[in-house]
mmCIF file of C-alpha atoms in Angstrom:
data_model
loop_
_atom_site.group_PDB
_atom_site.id
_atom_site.type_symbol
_atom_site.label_atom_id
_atom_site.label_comp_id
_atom_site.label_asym_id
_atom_site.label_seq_id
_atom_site.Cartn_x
_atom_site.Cartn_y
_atom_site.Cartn_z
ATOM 1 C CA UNK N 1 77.539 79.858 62.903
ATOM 2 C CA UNK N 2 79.320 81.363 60.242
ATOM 3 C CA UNK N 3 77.500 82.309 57.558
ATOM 4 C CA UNK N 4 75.316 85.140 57.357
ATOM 5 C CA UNK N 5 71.673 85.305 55.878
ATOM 6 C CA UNK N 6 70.086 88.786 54.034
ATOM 7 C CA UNK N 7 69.214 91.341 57.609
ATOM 8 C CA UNK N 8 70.001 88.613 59.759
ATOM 9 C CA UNK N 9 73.593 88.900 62.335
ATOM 10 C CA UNK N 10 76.761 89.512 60.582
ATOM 11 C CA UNK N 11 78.358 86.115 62.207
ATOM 12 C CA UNK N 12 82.573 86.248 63.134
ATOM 13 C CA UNK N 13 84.428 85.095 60.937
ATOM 14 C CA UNK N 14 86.855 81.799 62.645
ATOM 15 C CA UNK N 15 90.005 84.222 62.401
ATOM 16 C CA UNK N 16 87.548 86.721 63.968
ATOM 17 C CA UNK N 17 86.113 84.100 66.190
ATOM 18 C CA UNK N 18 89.877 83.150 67.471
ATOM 19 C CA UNK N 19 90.911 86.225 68.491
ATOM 20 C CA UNK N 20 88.195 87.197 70.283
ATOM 21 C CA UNK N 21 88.014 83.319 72.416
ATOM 22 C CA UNK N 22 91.785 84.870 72.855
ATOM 23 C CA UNK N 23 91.246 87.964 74.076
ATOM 24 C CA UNK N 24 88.366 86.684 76.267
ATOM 25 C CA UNK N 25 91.016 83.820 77.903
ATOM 26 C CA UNK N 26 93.488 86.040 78.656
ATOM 27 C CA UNK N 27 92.050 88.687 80.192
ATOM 28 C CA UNK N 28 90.013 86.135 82.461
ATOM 29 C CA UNK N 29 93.427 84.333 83.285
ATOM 30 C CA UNK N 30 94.760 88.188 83.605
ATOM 31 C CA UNK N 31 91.873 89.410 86.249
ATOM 32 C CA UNK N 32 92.560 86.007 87.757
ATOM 33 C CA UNK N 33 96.397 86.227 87.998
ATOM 34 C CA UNK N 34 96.351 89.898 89.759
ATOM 35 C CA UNK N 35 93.694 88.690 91.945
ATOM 36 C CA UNK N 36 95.493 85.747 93.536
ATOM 37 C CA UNK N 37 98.493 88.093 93.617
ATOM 38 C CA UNK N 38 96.697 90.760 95.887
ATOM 39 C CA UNK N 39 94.822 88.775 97.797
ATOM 40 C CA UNK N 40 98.067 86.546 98.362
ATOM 41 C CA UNK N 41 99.748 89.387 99.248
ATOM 42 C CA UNK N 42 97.830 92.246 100.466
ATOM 43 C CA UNK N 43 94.681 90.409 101.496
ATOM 44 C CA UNK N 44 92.533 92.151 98.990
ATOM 45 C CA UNK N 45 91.149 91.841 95.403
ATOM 46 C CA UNK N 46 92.333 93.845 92.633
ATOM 47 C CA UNK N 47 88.994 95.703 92.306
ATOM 48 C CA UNK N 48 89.939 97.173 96.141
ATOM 49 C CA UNK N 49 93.599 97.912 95.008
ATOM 50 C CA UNK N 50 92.237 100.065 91.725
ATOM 51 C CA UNK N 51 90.205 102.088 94.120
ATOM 52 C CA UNK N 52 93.015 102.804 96.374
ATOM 53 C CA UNK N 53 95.142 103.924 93.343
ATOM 54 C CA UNK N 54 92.648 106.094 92.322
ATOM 55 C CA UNK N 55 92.498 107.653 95.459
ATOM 56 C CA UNK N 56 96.266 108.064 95.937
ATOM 57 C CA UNK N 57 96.391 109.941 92.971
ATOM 58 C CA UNK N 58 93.122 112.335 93.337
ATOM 59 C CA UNK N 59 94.036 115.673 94.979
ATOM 60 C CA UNK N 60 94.146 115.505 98.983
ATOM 61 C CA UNK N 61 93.677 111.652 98.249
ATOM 62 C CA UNK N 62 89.788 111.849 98.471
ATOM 63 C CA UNK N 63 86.717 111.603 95.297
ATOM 64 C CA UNK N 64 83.415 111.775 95.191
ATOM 65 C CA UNK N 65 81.932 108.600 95.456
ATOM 66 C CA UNK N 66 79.955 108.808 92.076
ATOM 67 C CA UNK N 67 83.800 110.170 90.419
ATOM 68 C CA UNK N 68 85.094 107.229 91.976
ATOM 69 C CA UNK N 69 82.507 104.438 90.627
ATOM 70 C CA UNK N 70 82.809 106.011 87.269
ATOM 71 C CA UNK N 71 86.454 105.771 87.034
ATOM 72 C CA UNK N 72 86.240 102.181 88.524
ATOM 73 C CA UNK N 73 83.199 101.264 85.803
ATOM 74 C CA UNK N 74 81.349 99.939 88.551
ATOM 75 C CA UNK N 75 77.882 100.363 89.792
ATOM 76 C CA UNK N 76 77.901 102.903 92.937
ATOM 77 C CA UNK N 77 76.133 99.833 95.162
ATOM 78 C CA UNK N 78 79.122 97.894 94.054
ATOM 79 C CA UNK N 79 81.680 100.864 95.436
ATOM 80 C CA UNK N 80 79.554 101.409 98.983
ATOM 81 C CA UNK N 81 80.270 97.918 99.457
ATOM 82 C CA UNK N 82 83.914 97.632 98.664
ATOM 83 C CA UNK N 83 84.246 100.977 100.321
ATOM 84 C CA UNK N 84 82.827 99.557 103.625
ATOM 85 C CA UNK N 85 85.238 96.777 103.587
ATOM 86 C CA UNK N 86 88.433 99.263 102.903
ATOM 87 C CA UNK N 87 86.421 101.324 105.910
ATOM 88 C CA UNK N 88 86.624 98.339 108.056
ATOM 89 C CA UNK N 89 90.189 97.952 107.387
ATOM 90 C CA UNK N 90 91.147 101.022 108.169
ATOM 91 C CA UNK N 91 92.439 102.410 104.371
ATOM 92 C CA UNK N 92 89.480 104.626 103.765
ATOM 93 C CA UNK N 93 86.652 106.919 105.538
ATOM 94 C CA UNK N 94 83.887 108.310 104.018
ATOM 95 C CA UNK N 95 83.386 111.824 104.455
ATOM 96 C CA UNK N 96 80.172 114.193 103.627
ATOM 97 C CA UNK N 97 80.796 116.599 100.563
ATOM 98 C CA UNK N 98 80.691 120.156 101.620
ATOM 99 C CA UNK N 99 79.594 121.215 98.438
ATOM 100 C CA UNK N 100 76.474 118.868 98.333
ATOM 101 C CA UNK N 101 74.766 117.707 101.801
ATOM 102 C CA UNK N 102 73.883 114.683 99.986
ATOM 103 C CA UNK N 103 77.316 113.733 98.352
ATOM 104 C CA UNK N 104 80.028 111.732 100.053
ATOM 105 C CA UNK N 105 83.802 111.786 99.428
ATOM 106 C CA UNK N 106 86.423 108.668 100.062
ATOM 107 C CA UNK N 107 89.320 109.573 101.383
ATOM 108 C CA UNK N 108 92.368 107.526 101.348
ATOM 109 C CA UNK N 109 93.978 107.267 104.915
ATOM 110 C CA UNK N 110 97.743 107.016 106.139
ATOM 111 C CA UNK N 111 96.999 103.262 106.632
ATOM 112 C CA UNK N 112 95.749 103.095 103.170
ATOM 113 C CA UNK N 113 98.434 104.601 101.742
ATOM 114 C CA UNK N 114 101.038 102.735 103.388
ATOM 115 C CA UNK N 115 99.214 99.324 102.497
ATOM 116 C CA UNK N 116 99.311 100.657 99.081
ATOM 117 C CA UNK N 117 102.718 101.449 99.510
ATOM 118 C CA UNK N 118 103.607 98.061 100.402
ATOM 119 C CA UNK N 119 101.759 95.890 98.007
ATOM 120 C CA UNK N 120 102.581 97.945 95.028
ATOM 121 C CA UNK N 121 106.118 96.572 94.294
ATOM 122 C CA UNK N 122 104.923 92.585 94.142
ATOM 123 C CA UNK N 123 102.149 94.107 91.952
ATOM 124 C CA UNK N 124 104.115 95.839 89.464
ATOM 125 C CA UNK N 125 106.334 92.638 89.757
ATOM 126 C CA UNK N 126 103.111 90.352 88.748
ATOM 127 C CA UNK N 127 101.577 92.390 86.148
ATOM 128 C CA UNK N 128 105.583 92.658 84.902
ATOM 129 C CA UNK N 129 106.082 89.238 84.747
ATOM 130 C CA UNK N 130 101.992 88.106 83.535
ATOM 131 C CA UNK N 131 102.340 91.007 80.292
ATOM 132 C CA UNK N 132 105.384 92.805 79.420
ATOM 133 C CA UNK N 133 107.765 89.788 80.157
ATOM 134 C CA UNK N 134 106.271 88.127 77.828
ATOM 135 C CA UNK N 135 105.866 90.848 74.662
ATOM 136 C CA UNK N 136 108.764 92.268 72.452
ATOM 137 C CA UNK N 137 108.492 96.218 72.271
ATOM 138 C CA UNK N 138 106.526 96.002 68.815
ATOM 139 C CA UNK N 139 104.169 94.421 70.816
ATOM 140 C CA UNK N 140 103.588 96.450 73.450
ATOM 141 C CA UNK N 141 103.607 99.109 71.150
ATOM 142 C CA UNK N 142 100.670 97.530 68.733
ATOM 143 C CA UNK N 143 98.962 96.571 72.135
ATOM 144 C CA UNK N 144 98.756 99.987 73.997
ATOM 145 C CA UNK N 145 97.442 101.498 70.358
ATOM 146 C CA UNK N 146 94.878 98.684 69.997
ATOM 147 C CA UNK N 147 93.696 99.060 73.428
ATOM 148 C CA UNK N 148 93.116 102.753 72.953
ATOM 149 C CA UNK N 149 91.119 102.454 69.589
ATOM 150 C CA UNK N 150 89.059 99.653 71.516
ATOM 151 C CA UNK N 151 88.787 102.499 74.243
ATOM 152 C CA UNK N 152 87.545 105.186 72.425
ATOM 153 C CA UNK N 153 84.596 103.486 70.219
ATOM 154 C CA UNK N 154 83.507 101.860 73.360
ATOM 155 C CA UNK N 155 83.350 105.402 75.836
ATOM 156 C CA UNK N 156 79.940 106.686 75.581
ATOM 157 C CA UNK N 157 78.978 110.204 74.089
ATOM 158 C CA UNK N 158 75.920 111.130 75.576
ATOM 159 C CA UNK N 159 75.253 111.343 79.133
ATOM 160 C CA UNK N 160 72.385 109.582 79.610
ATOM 161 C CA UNK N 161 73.677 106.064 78.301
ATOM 162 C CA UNK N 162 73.009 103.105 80.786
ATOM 163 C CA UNK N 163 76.269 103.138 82.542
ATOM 164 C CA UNK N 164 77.350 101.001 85.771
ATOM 165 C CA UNK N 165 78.320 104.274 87.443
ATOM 166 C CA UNK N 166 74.845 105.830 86.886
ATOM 167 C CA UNK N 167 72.957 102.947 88.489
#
């Protein structure tokens, strides 16, 4: 549908339309990609190596577990789960939150670290080779400042928006 009728949707437009069957492709292809690449290589999926990121680069290598779902933009049954399987692998512990009896903290072990440390390089390497390979400077350029206007309409203002994290 294309055309649009007095108060009814305001329908793409086919450029419109295009880009967005685009942008919906590659990022699917993308997520794909750096999935097949972790699990290949460090026998986990890219949602597990985000997490231990984020951990390696919070202070002491530990977060809350509600910081840590919200800077994932996942739901906080979603992080207990993937933070059991890191558990069972040895790359994280939970810990209780001595501030809060009823918060817990994920702390990034030695053995986390040093799988981190060893998967990075063929990840940098695939995310290389899948994006910036492929784009001139300009692009990357007009890409990063696209991405960040997308960004910043879509972050919510008030608190009390439903958000993944909050659930």
């Amino acid at each position: 549908m294309t055309t649009a009728s007095p108060g009814g949707p305001r329908w793409l437009t086919d450029e419109e339309q295009s880009v967005w069957r685009a942008y919906l492709h590659a990022t699917t292809l993308m997520e794909d990609h750096l999935d097949r690449q972790l699990q290949r290589d460090a026998g986990m999926p890219h949602i597990y190596y985000g997490l231990l990121v984020n951990l390696s680069q919070a202070p002491r290598r530990q977060k809350r577990m509600t910081e840590l779902a919200k800077d994932a933009k996942i739901t906080r049954s979603r992080l207990s789960h993937a933070v059991a399987r890191l558990e069972k692998n040895g790359w994280v512990r939970r810990e209780d939150c001595p501030s809060d009896k009823r918060g817990q903290n994920a702390v990034l072990t030695d053995e986390g670290y040093e799988m981190l440390a060893r998967s990075a390089p063929g990840h940098v390497e695939a995310v290389r080779q899948a994006m910036f390979a492929r784009l001139s400077p300009q692009q990357v350029q007009s890409l990063g400042e696209i991405m960040q206007v997308i960004a910043t309409g879509l972050q919510p203002e008030d608190a009390d928006a439903d958000l993944p994290w909050l659930r």
